[in-house]
Amino acid sequence: MKILCKIALLAPALAVSAAWLVVLRLKDVAAPLLVAYGLLLLGLAIGLLWPHALGRRSTRTRVLALLGAPAALSTLALYFAVVFYVTDVPVLLGLASAAALAGALVVGLRGRRGTAGATAGRTRRALLLGGAGLALGALSGLSVSRVDRHRRDVLAQGAQELKEAVRAPGARRRGAVGSVRVFPLHTGDTVVTYGQFYGGLDGWEGLTGYTRTLLDKAQIAVPVYAYLIDHPLHGLMMVDTGVSWEQANDHDGYYGHGGMASRLLTERHEYRLTADQDLRVQVARLGYDVKEISTVFLTHVHDDHAGGLRSLPRATVVMDRRDWDEGVLYPYSFDLVKERLSFPAFDSGPLLAFPHSQDHFGDGSVVLLPTPGHSPGHMCVLVRMDGASALFMGDTLYTLPHLAVDEVRQMTIGGADTARQVEAARRVQRLLASATDTVPLFAHDNTRYRHAVASAFSQGRPDAAGLLALRRHMDTVLTPDWRLRPGQAPHFVPSGAGVGEVAFR
């Protein structure tokens, strides 16, 4: 029975240690260091439960001295090196205060036994610990306002940078509304593993794929695009919202709103965004006001697509209910719009390759197409323009080469979700093949196609020549049967700076 009890204690200790090691790997701690640290934790756990396993003369006291102290110091060092954020100061001081007061209580109770000299010594130690606990508690209380002021200063400095970016030379005047205009907005970059982006046919699938994202740190930076739509009948709209300045530049503060777990399970440097890439700045420099944006079509709830929602509290957010109910979302991004959600029924009948669709306004101008797989309720958005249509892909497919879904595939969830995503990709293929006036617009395209898109949509809508250039570019990358042409296969190119590049050859 004693052995079973010890095993019962060892199991949760190992589980907690494993979770902590995963967090540290997410924070990019080197694998060799984690192996050494993990062995130290394992040795400590075994030594405390079975001291003699580490030697005949081993005792728990020796184990604590030889392994416990290094493990504690290593844990503190790793925490402060890769996890600590300024808002932790009051909490850490409060924990230290509680520990000191608890120690004072224990020493004080023990001080009632023994000789007069020993009792006096214990009393002094109890008073010192109690005084330290009270002082640390006072510092914890005082630090709250200081920490809040620090974060306000960070945000105020960011707000000033955004204002200066809005006023920088080169802003446009708002054009006359006469036709549908679409403006691609490059809202920063996200850092991902190369395999997550391009390795779906090389084992990056399901749980295995997610595990590899922890172990494989061959990373690339890919753009995050949102799209502003100026519609003469339906006003100012967006497809996705990208990431915000706060997510990139106050990452720990932004994700701290979800508690310590949200901050621990996100990567501190996962987003890169300059002031002039912020959604609010780009909209203003195009001659618009974010307050005018009345509708956001959210392809899915992932935070690199929904982070900008906090800048659009007046907008109605249209998204598939399955993503709201079952998708992986970060609530803080949705706090200001959660009362303004609209869920399509997809009851407008079939559209080309899609058996279900939603004609959002009832005039065929914006049609929503379900493409589940990447998330439970992922959808694409088809917007009719004068003489052309734009199909907003979200994360159904990351880039133009991903349309060759049998040769290039992003990491998929696995099982039925992978099958759904591949089927969605094939429906997109058939739609693009039959609707030759339609061009795909991607959320993370890091290929030359994005520059062709930026050129074609530089004034908000492609003319006939611009549309033809985009379709011709597609033909240089993909064959009519959706295979990659020679020279278009992606390859990872390592970089000494840590984040690599993608070459096509």
Short mmCIF file of C-alpha atoms in Angstrom, two decimals:
data_model
loop_
_atom_site.label_atom_id
_atom_site.label_comp_id
_atom_site.label_asym_id
_atom_site.label_seq_id
_atom_site.Cartn_x
_atom_site.Cartn_y
_atom_site.Cartn_z
CA MET A 1 0.00 0.00 0.00
CA LYS A 2 2.86 2.37 0.81
CA ILE A 3 4.36 1.84 -2.62
CA LEU A 4 1.01 2.54 -4.28
CA CYS A 5 0.67 5.77 -2.32
CA LYS A 6 4.12 6.89 -3.43
CA ILE A 7 3.30 6.07 -7.04
CA ALA A 8 0.08 8.04 -6.65
CA LEU A 9 2.17 11.02 -5.51
CA LEU A 10 4.75 10.56 -8.27
CA ALA A 11 2.20 10.58 -11.11
CA PRO A 12 0.84 14.12 -10.55
CA ALA A 13 4.35 15.40 -9.86
CA LEU A 14 5.50 14.08 -13.23
CA ALA A 15 2.39 15.48 -14.95
CA VAL A 16 2.98 18.95 -13.51
CA SER A 17 6.67 18.78 -14.44
CA ALA A 18 5.82 17.69 -17.99
CA ALA A 19 3.33 20.54 -18.39
CA TRP A 20 5.94 23.01 -17.14
CA LEU A 21 8.51 21.65 -19.60
CA VAL A 22 6.00 22.04 -22.45
CA VAL A 23 5.45 25.67 -21.44
CA LEU A 24 9.18 26.31 -21.42
CA ARG A 25 9.52 24.71 -24.86
CA LEU A 26 6.73 26.97 -26.12
CA LYS A 27 8.85 29.85 -24.83
CA ASP A 28 11.74 28.63 -27.00
CA VAL A 29 13.98 27.28 -24.23
CA ALA A 30 16.66 25.11 -25.85
CA ALA A 31 15.93 21.39 -25.89
CA PRO A 32 19.27 20.28 -24.30
CA LEU A 33 18.69 22.64 -21.38
CA LEU A 34 15.18 21.27 -20.93
CA VAL A 35 16.46 17.69 -20.94
CA ALA A 36 18.96 18.46 -18.17
CA TYR A 37 16.35 20.39 -16.18
CA GLY A 38 13.78 17.61 -16.64
CA LEU A 39 16.25 14.99 -15.35
CA LEU A 40 16.91 17.20 -12.32
CA LEU A 41 13.19 17.39 -11.55
CA LEU A 42 12.79 13.65 -12.05
CA GLY A 43 15.70 12.92 -9.74
CA LEU A 44 14.25 15.22 -7.09
CA ALA A 45 10.83 13.57 -7.24
CA ILE A 46 12.27 10.05 -7.01
CA GLY A 47 14.72 11.05 -4.30
CA LEU A 48 12.02 12.50 -2.08
CA LEU A 49 9.83 9.42 -2.41
CA TRP A 50 12.59 6.78 -2.43
CA PRO A 51 15.73 8.39 -0.95
CA HIS A 52 17.72 5.15 -0.95
CA ALA A 53 17.26 4.87 -4.72
CA LEU A 54 19.98 7.54 -4.98
CA GLY A 55 22.36 5.79 -2.59
CA ARG A 56 22.35 3.93 0.70
CA ARG A 57 23.27 7.00 2.71
CA SER A 58 20.76 9.25 0.98
CA THR A 59 18.10 10.92 3.10
CA ARG A 60 15.36 13.33 2.16
CA THR A 61 17.35 16.12 3.76
CA ARG A 62 20.35 15.35 1.54
CA VAL A 63 18.12 15.06 -1.51
CA LEU A 64 16.66 18.50 -0.80
CA ALA A 65 20.15 19.93 -0.36
CA LEU A 66 21.71 18.30 -3.41
CA LEU A 67 18.76 18.36 -5.83
CA GLY A 68 16.04 20.49 -4.29
CA ALA A 69 18.04 23.69 -4.06
CA PRO A 70 19.37 23.49 -7.66
CA ALA A 71 15.88 22.58 -8.92
CA ALA A 72 14.32 25.53 -7.10
CA LEU A 73 16.97 27.96 -8.32
CA SER A 74 16.72 26.64 -11.90
CA THR A 75 12.93 26.97 -11.82
CA LEU A 76 13.17 30.57 -10.63
CA ALA A 77 15.83 31.37 -13.22
CA LEU A 78 13.78 29.89 -16.06
CA TYR A 79 10.62 31.61 -14.87
CA PHE A 80 12.26 35.03 -14.73
CA ALA A 81 14.09 34.47 -18.02
CA VAL A 82 11.15 33.47 -20.21
CA VAL A 83 7.83 33.83 -18.37
CA PHE A 84 8.02 36.78 -15.95
CA TYR A 85 5.96 39.86 -16.76
CA VAL A 86 5.72 43.07 -14.78
CA THR A 87 2.14 42.35 -13.65
CA ASP A 88 3.49 39.32 -11.76
CA VAL A 89 5.27 41.56 -9.23
CA PRO A 90 2.32 41.99 -6.80
CA VAL A 91 1.54 38.28 -6.98
CA LEU A 92 5.13 37.22 -6.35
CA LEU A 93 5.46 39.63 -3.44
CA GLY A 94 2.16 38.39 -2.05
CA LEU A 95 3.29 34.76 -2.25
CA ALA A 96 6.58 35.62 -0.54
CA SER A 97 4.63 37.46 2.16
CA ALA A 98 2.36 34.48 2.75
CA ALA A 99 5.35 32.13 2.93
CA ALA A 100 7.13 34.34 5.47
CA LEU A 101 4.03 34.69 7.65
CA ALA A 102 3.43 30.94 7.51
CA GLY A 103 7.05 30.36 8.52
CA ALA A 104 6.67 32.80 11.40
CA LEU A 105 3.61 30.93 12.61
CA VAL A 106 5.38 27.55 12.47
CA VAL A 107 8.48 28.84 14.26
CA GLY A 108 6.35 30.60 16.83
CA LEU A 109 4.39 27.48 17.67
CA ARG A 110 7.59 25.43 17.98
CA GLY A 111 9.11 28.14 20.15
CA ARG A 112 6.87 27.19 23.06
CA ARG A 113 8.89 24.01 23.64
CA GLY A 114 12.53 23.71 24.76
CA THR A 115 14.90 25.67 26.97
CA ALA A 116 14.50 29.36 27.66
CA GLY A 117 17.41 30.22 25.34
CA ALA A 118 16.07 28.15 22.50
CA THR A 119 12.62 29.61 23.00
CA ALA A 120 13.99 33.15 22.86
CA GLY A 121 15.89 32.37 19.67
CA ARG A 122 12.83 30.93 17.99
CA THR A 123 10.78 33.92 19.09
CA ARG A 124 13.28 36.28 17.47
CA ARG A 125 13.19 34.28 14.24
CA ALA A 126 9.40 34.28 14.30
CA LEU A 127 9.36 38.05 14.77
CA LEU A 128 11.84 38.54 11.94
CA LEU A 129 9.83 36.30 9.61
CA GLY A 130 6.60 37.99 10.63
CA GLY A 131 8.09 41.43 10.06
CA ALA A 132 9.43 40.38 6.67
CA GLY A 133 6.01 38.95 5.78
CA LEU A 134 4.24 42.17 6.72
CA ALA A 135 6.79 44.25 4.80
CA LEU A 136 6.45 42.08 1.71
CA GLY A 137 2.66 42.28 1.99
CA ALA A 138 2.83 46.07 2.14
CA LEU A 139 5.14 46.12 -0.88
CA SER A 140 2.72 43.85 -2.73
CA GLY A 141 -0.11 46.29 -2.13
CA LEU A 142 1.98 49.30 -3.10
CA SER A 143 3.27 47.62 -6.26
CA VAL A 144 -0.24 47.19 -7.71
CA SER A 145 -0.57 50.87 -8.60
CA ARG A 146 3.02 51.03 -9.87
CA VAL A 147 2.47 48.03 -12.14
CA ASP A 148 -0.80 49.46 -13.45
CA ARG A 149 0.93 52.76 -14.13
CA HIS A 150 3.74 50.98 -16.01
CA ARG A 151 1.28 49.23 -18.33
CA ARG A 152 -0.67 52.46 -18.88
CA ASP A 153 2.59 54.11 -19.86
CA VAL A 154 3.32 51.31 -22.35
CA LEU A 155 -0.13 51.65 -23.90
CA ALA A 156 0.09 55.45 -23.93
CA GLN A 157 3.41 55.28 -25.75
CA GLY A 158 1.85 52.87 -28.25
CA ALA A 159 -1.11 55.20 -28.75
CA GLN A 160 1.28 58.04 -29.48
CA GLU A 161 3.13 55.92 -32.04
CA LEU A 162 -0.17 55.09 -33.73
CA LYS A 163 -1.15 58.76 -33.91
CA GLU A 164 2.17 59.65 -35.49
CA ALA A 165 1.77 56.83 -38.00
CA VAL A 166 -1.68 58.16 -39.00
CA ARG A 167 -0.25 61.63 -39.57
CA ALA A 168 2.74 60.43 -41.59
CA PRO A 169 2.93 61.69 -45.21
CA GLY A 170 1.34 59.67 -47.98
CA ALA A 171 -2.17 59.13 -46.64
CA ARG A 172 -4.99 58.95 -49.21
CA ARG A 173 -8.15 60.88 -49.57
CA ARG A 174 -11.31 58.86 -49.50
CA GLY A 175 -12.49 58.04 -53.00
CA ALA A 176 -16.01 58.54 -54.27
CA VAL A 177 -18.27 55.56 -53.64
CA GLY A 178 -19.39 54.21 -56.99
CA SER A 179 -18.20 50.65 -57.04
CA VAL A 180 -17.04 47.97 -54.64
CA ARG A 181 -13.49 48.53 -53.44
CA VAL A 182 -11.30 46.02 -51.64
CA PHE A 183 -8.13 47.00 -49.81
CA PRO A 184 -5.68 44.33 -48.59
CA LEU A 185 -4.31 45.31 -45.17
CA HIS A 186 -1.04 43.72 -44.09
CA THR A 187 -1.53 43.68 -40.32
CA GLY A 188 1.90 42.42 -39.27
CA ASP A 189 3.38 38.95 -39.34
CA THR A 190 3.06 35.77 -37.33
CA VAL A 191 5.97 33.44 -36.57
CA VAL A 192 5.13 29.77 -37.16
CA THR A 193 7.05 26.56 -37.69
CA TYR A 194 7.74 25.77 -41.32
CA GLY A 195 6.16 22.33 -40.97
CA GLN A 196 2.99 23.80 -39.52
CA PHE A 197 2.70 25.95 -42.63
CA TYR A 198 3.87 23.55 -45.34
CA GLY A 199 4.25 20.09 -43.75
CA GLY A 200 0.73 18.66 -43.82
CA LEU A 201 1.82 15.85 -46.15
CA ASP A 202 5.00 15.14 -44.16
CA GLY A 203 3.50 13.99 -40.87
CA TRP A 204 2.31 17.33 -39.55
CA GLU A 205 -1.21 16.22 -38.75
CA GLY A 206 -3.28 15.86 -35.59
CA LEU A 207 -1.59 15.31 -32.23
CA THR A 208 1.68 14.34 -33.92
CA GLY A 209 1.73 17.67 -35.74
CA TYR A 210 1.06 19.68 -32.61
CA THR A 211 3.80 17.79 -30.77
CA ARG A 212 6.21 18.59 -33.57
CA THR A 213 5.41 22.30 -33.25
CA LEU A 214 6.85 22.08 -29.73
CA LEU A 215 10.00 20.22 -30.74
CA ASP A 216 10.74 21.61 -34.21
CA LYS A 217 11.78 25.25 -34.09
CA ALA A 218 12.48 25.74 -37.80
CA GLN A 219 10.40 28.89 -37.96
CA ILE A 220 9.27 31.33 -40.63
CA ALA A 221 7.47 34.66 -40.46
CA VAL A 222 4.33 34.88 -42.61
CA PRO A 223 2.06 37.88 -43.22
CA VAL A 224 -1.35 38.33 -41.64
CA TYR A 225 -3.87 39.96 -43.99
CA ALA A 226 -7.25 41.47 -43.30
CA TYR A 227 -9.39 43.09 -46.00
CA LEU A 228 -11.32 46.37 -45.92
CA ILE A 229 -14.35 46.51 -48.26
CA ASP A 230 -16.08 49.75 -49.23
CA HIS A 231 -19.47 48.78 -50.65
CA PRO A 232 -21.75 51.40 -52.26
CA LEU A 233 -24.90 49.70 -50.90
CA HIS A 234 -23.81 48.04 -47.68
CA GLY A 235 -21.22 50.41 -46.31
CA LEU A 236 -17.83 49.70 -44.85
CA MET A 237 -17.05 46.04 -44.08
CA MET A 238 -14.10 43.81 -43.30
CA VAL A 239 -13.11 40.21 -43.86
CA ASP A 240 -11.14 39.26 -40.72
CA THR A 241 -9.34 41.85 -38.60
CA GLY A 242 -5.76 40.60 -38.28
CA VAL A 243 -3.74 41.15 -35.13
CA SER A 244 -3.58 44.32 -33.06
CA TRP A 245 -0.71 46.49 -31.85
CA GLU A 246 -1.30 45.23 -28.31
CA GLN A 247 -0.99 41.57 -29.29
CA ALA A 248 2.41 42.17 -30.84
CA ASN A 249 3.86 44.88 -28.61
CA ASP A 250 2.21 44.21 -25.26
CA HIS A 251 1.77 40.47 -25.73
CA ASP A 252 1.97 39.38 -22.11
CA GLY A 253 -0.32 42.19 -21.02
CA TYR A 254 -2.88 41.38 -23.71
CA TYR A 255 -2.93 37.66 -22.99
CA GLY A 256 -2.74 38.24 -19.25
CA HIS A 257 -6.44 39.13 -19.43
CA GLY A 258 -7.11 35.42 -19.76
CA GLY A 259 -5.13 34.62 -16.62
CA MET A 260 -1.71 33.05 -16.24
CA ALA A 261 -2.70 30.02 -18.37
CA SER A 262 -3.38 32.19 -21.44
CA ARG A 263 -0.01 33.86 -21.12
CA LEU A 264 1.84 30.60 -20.50
CA LEU A 265 0.32 28.86 -23.52
CA THR A 266 1.14 31.59 -26.04
CA GLU A 267 4.50 32.52 -27.51
CA ARG A 268 5.75 35.94 -26.48
CA HIS A 269 7.20 36.72 -29.93
CA GLU A 270 4.54 35.07 -32.09
CA TYR A 271 3.46 38.37 -33.68
CA ARG A 272 5.36 41.25 -35.26
CA LEU A 273 3.58 44.49 -36.06
CA THR A 274 4.77 48.04 -36.57
CA ALA A 275 2.65 51.10 -35.84
CA ASP A 276 1.92 51.75 -39.51
CA GLN A 277 0.59 48.17 -39.90
CA ASP A 278 -2.03 48.58 -37.18
CA LEU A 279 -5.59 48.18 -38.44
CA ARG A 280 -6.69 51.57 -37.10
CA VAL A 281 -3.77 53.33 -38.76
CA GLN A 282 -4.24 51.68 -42.16
CA VAL A 283 -7.98 52.35 -42.23
CA ALA A 284 -7.40 56.00 -41.31
CA ARG A 285 -4.69 56.43 -43.94
CA LEU A 286 -7.11 55.13 -46.58
CA GLY A 287 -9.46 57.99 -45.65
CA TYR A 288 -11.89 55.98 -43.50
CA ASP A 289 -12.78 55.75 -39.83
CA VAL A 290 -12.90 52.40 -38.01
CA LYS A 291 -16.13 53.57 -36.36
CA GLU A 292 -17.77 53.40 -39.79
CA ILE A 293 -17.08 49.68 -40.19
CA SER A 294 -20.50 48.12 -39.77
CA THR A 295 -19.85 44.45 -40.55
CA VAL A 296 -16.98 42.04 -40.02
CA PHE A 297 -17.08 38.68 -41.78
CA LEU A 298 -14.90 36.48 -39.61
CA THR A 299 -13.63 33.43 -41.49
CA HIS A 300 -12.86 31.77 -38.14
CA VAL A 301 -12.16 32.61 -34.51
CA HIS A 302 -8.39 32.12 -34.30
CA ASP A 303 -6.74 35.08 -32.67
CA ASP A 304 -4.56 36.16 -35.60
CA HIS A 305 -7.84 36.82 -37.45
CA ALA A 306 -9.88 38.20 -34.55
CA GLY A 307 -7.38 40.34 -32.60
CA GLY A 308 -8.46 43.57 -34.31
CA LEU A 309 -12.06 43.15 -33.12
CA ARG A 310 -11.27 45.26 -30.06
CA SER A 311 -10.85 48.22 -32.42
CA LEU A 312 -14.31 47.64 -33.95
CA PRO A 313 -16.82 47.61 -31.06
CA ARG A 314 -19.65 48.97 -33.24
CA ALA A 315 -19.43 46.29 -35.91
CA THR A 316 -21.71 43.28 -36.27
CA VAL A 317 -19.52 40.17 -36.44
CA VAL A 318 -20.77 37.48 -38.82
CA MET A 319 -19.34 34.02 -38.17
CA ASP A 320 -20.33 30.37 -38.22
CA ARG A 321 -22.00 29.37 -34.93
CA ARG A 322 -19.94 26.16 -34.84
CA ASP A 323 -16.79 28.22 -34.44
CA TRP A 324 -18.32 30.23 -31.60
CA ASP A 325 -19.53 27.09 -29.82
CA GLU A 326 -16.63 24.73 -30.55
CA GLY A 327 -13.69 26.72 -31.90
CA VAL A 328 -10.53 27.71 -30.05
CA LEU A 329 -11.09 31.39 -29.30
CA TYR A 330 -9.55 33.88 -26.88
CA PRO A 331 -12.50 35.59 -25.12
CA TYR A 332 -10.74 38.92 -24.52
CA SER A 333 -10.57 39.57 -28.28
CA PHE A 334 -14.36 39.19 -28.46
CA ASP A 335 -15.32 41.04 -25.27
CA LEU A 336 -16.48 44.22 -27.00
CA VAL A 337 -18.44 42.51 -29.79
CA LYS A 338 -19.93 39.41 -28.15
CA GLU A 339 -23.35 41.08 -28.02
CA ARG A 340 -23.18 41.86 -31.74
CA LEU A 341 -22.70 38.42 -33.26
CA SER A 342 -24.64 37.13 -36.24
CA PHE A 343 -24.70 33.45 -37.21
CA PRO A 344 -25.57 32.52 -40.81
CA ALA A 345 -27.96 29.63 -41.42
CA PHE A 346 -26.40 28.65 -44.78
CA ASP A 347 -29.88 28.17 -46.22
CA SER A 348 -29.53 30.12 -49.48
CA GLY A 349 -29.06 26.97 -51.55
CA PRO A 350 -26.08 25.69 -53.55
CA LEU A 351 -23.49 27.87 -55.26
CA LEU A 352 -21.34 26.23 -57.92
CA ALA A 353 -19.28 23.56 -56.13
CA PHE A 354 -20.77 24.34 -52.72
CA PRO A 355 -24.03 22.59 -51.72
CA HIS A 356 -24.76 25.24 -49.08
CA SER A 357 -24.28 28.98 -49.00
CA GLN A 358 -25.54 32.13 -47.32
CA ASP A 359 -26.47 35.18 -49.41
CA HIS A 360 -25.84 37.60 -46.56
CA PHE A 361 -27.57 40.71 -47.91
CA GLY A 362 -30.00 38.87 -50.20
CA ASP A 363 -28.68 40.52 -53.36
CA GLY A 364 -25.78 38.21 -54.20
CA SER A 365 -23.18 40.83 -53.27
CA VAL A 366 -21.67 38.86 -50.36
CA VAL A 367 -22.01 35.08 -50.19
CA LEU A 368 -20.70 32.98 -47.31
CA LEU A 369 -19.44 29.47 -48.05
CA PRO A 370 -18.83 26.86 -45.32
CA THR A 371 -15.33 25.37 -45.45
CA PRO A 372 -14.92 23.50 -42.12
CA GLY A 373 -11.76 21.63 -41.24
CA HIS A 374 -9.19 24.17 -40.10
CA SER A 375 -11.74 25.05 -37.44
CA PRO A 376 -15.23 23.62 -36.81
CA GLY A 377 -17.02 26.51 -38.50
CA HIS A 378 -14.48 27.96 -40.90
CA MET A 379 -16.00 29.78 -43.87
CA CYS A 380 -14.90 31.57 -47.03
CA VAL A 381 -16.40 34.86 -48.21
CA LEU A 382 -17.24 35.58 -51.85
CA VAL A 383 -17.65 39.29 -52.68
CA ARG A 384 -18.99 40.41 -56.06
CA MET A 385 -17.23 43.36 -57.65
CA ASP A 386 -17.74 45.16 -60.94
CA GLY A 387 -16.54 42.68 -63.53
CA ALA A 388 -14.89 40.36 -61.00
CA SER A 389 -15.33 38.51 -57.71
CA ALA A 390 -12.96 38.07 -54.78
CA LEU A 391 -12.91 34.84 -52.80
CA PHE A 392 -11.49 35.42 -49.32
CA MET A 393 -9.88 32.18 -48.23
CA GLY A 394 -9.16 32.71 -44.54
CA ASP A 395 -7.15 29.64 -43.50
CA THR A 396 -8.90 27.13 -45.74
CA LEU A 397 -5.66 27.36 -47.73
CA TYR A 398 -2.72 29.50 -46.63
CA THR A 399 -1.22 30.42 -50.00
CA LEU A 400 -1.67 30.05 -53.72
CA PRO A 401 0.58 26.92 -53.89
CA HIS A 402 -1.67 25.32 -51.25
CA LEU A 403 -4.34 25.04 -53.94
CA ALA A 404 -2.25 22.07 -55.09
CA VAL A 405 -3.63 20.31 -52.03
CA ASP A 406 -2.17 16.93 -53.00
CA GLU A 407 1.36 18.36 -53.15
CA VAL A 408 1.38 21.23 -50.61
CA ARG A 409 -0.66 21.10 -47.44
CA GLN A 410 -0.64 22.95 -44.15
CA MET A 411 -0.86 21.12 -40.83
CA THR A 412 -4.35 19.73 -40.33
CA ILE A 413 -6.26 18.66 -37.24
CA GLY A 414 -6.46 15.04 -38.32
CA GLY A 415 -9.17 12.46 -38.92
CA ALA A 416 -12.52 13.75 -40.14
CA ASP A 417 -11.39 17.38 -39.84
CA THR A 418 -8.54 16.78 -42.30
CA ALA A 419 -10.99 15.14 -44.71
CA ARG A 420 -13.34 18.13 -44.40
CA GLN A 421 -10.54 20.60 -45.05
CA VAL A 422 -9.30 18.73 -48.10
CA GLU A 423 -12.86 18.52 -49.44
CA ALA A 424 -13.26 22.27 -48.88
CA ALA A 425 -10.05 22.83 -50.85
CA ARG A 426 -11.39 20.76 -53.74
CA ARG A 427 -14.64 22.74 -53.75
CA VAL A 428 -12.57 25.93 -53.97
CA GLN A 429 -10.65 24.45 -56.89
CA ARG A 430 -13.87 23.70 -58.74
CA LEU A 431 -15.28 27.14 -58.01
CA LEU A 432 -12.17 28.89 -59.34
CA ALA A 433 -12.13 26.64 -62.41
CA SER A 434 -15.73 27.44 -63.32
CA ALA A 435 -15.76 31.12 -62.27
CA THR A 436 -12.87 32.54 -64.27
CA ASP A 437 -13.71 36.09 -63.12
CA THR A 438 -12.94 35.14 -59.50
CA VAL A 439 -9.56 35.62 -57.80
CA PRO A 440 -8.56 34.08 -54.46
CA LEU A 441 -7.33 36.36 -51.67
CA PHE A 442 -5.38 34.71 -48.88
CA ALA A 443 -4.79 35.58 -45.24
CA HIS A 444 -1.17 34.38 -45.02
CA ASP A 445 0.22 34.27 -48.56
CA ASN A 446 4.01 34.66 -48.40
CA THR A 447 4.56 34.08 -52.12
CA ARG A 448 4.94 36.49 -55.06
CA TYR A 449 1.19 36.29 -55.58
CA ARG A 450 0.60 38.68 -52.68
CA HIS A 451 2.59 41.37 -54.48
CA ALA A 452 0.47 40.83 -57.59
CA VAL A 453 -2.63 41.22 -55.40
CA ALA A 454 -1.28 44.42 -53.84
CA SER A 455 -0.64 45.84 -57.31
CA ALA A 456 -4.02 44.82 -58.74
CA PHE A 457 -5.94 46.19 -55.72
CA SER A 458 -3.81 49.29 -55.19
CA GLN A 459 -6.82 51.51 -56.00
CA GLY A 460 -9.33 49.21 -54.37
CA ARG A 461 -10.41 47.17 -57.37
CA PRO A 462 -8.62 45.51 -60.27
CA ASP A 463 -9.40 46.66 -63.78
CA ALA A 464 -9.64 44.10 -66.57
CA ALA A 465 -5.87 44.10 -67.02
CA GLY A 466 -5.28 43.66 -63.29
CA LEU A 467 -7.72 40.77 -63.07
CA LEU A 468 -6.12 39.12 -66.10
CA ALA A 469 -2.66 39.55 -64.50
CA LEU A 470 -3.81 37.75 -61.35
CA ARG A 471 -5.31 34.84 -63.26
CA ARG A 472 -2.18 34.60 -65.40
CA HIS A 473 -0.05 34.55 -62.26
CA MET A 474 -2.16 31.65 -61.00
CA ASP A 475 -1.49 29.84 -64.26
CA THR A 476 2.28 30.25 -63.82
CA VAL A 477 2.08 28.52 -60.42
CA LEU A 478 -0.62 25.88 -60.98
CA THR A 479 -1.58 23.57 -63.82
CA PRO A 480 -5.24 23.25 -64.88
CA ASP A 481 -5.49 20.02 -62.85
CA TRP A 482 -4.19 21.82 -59.72
CA ARG A 483 -0.61 20.59 -59.67
CA LEU A 484 2.46 22.72 -59.02
CA ARG A 485 4.45 23.78 -62.04
CA PRO A 486 8.23 23.28 -61.97
CA GLY A 487 9.99 25.77 -59.71
CA GLN A 488 6.97 26.39 -57.46
CA ALA A 489 7.58 23.86 -54.65
CA PRO A 490 8.33 25.46 -51.24
CA HIS A 491 11.58 24.72 -49.37
CA PHE A 492 12.83 25.89 -45.99
CA VAL A 493 15.96 28.05 -45.99
CA PRO A 494 17.59 28.29 -42.54
CA SER A 495 18.81 31.64 -41.27
CA GLY A 496 21.43 32.44 -38.69
CA ALA A 497 19.00 34.96 -37.17
CA GLY A 498 16.69 32.18 -35.97
CA VAL A 499 13.71 32.75 -38.29
CA GLY A 500 14.23 31.20 -41.71
CA GLU A 501 12.90 31.94 -45.17
CA VAL A 502 10.89 30.05 -47.79
CA ALA A 503 12.28 29.53 -51.28
CA PHE A 504 10.33 28.14 -54.24
CA ARG A 505 12.19 25.86 -56.62
#
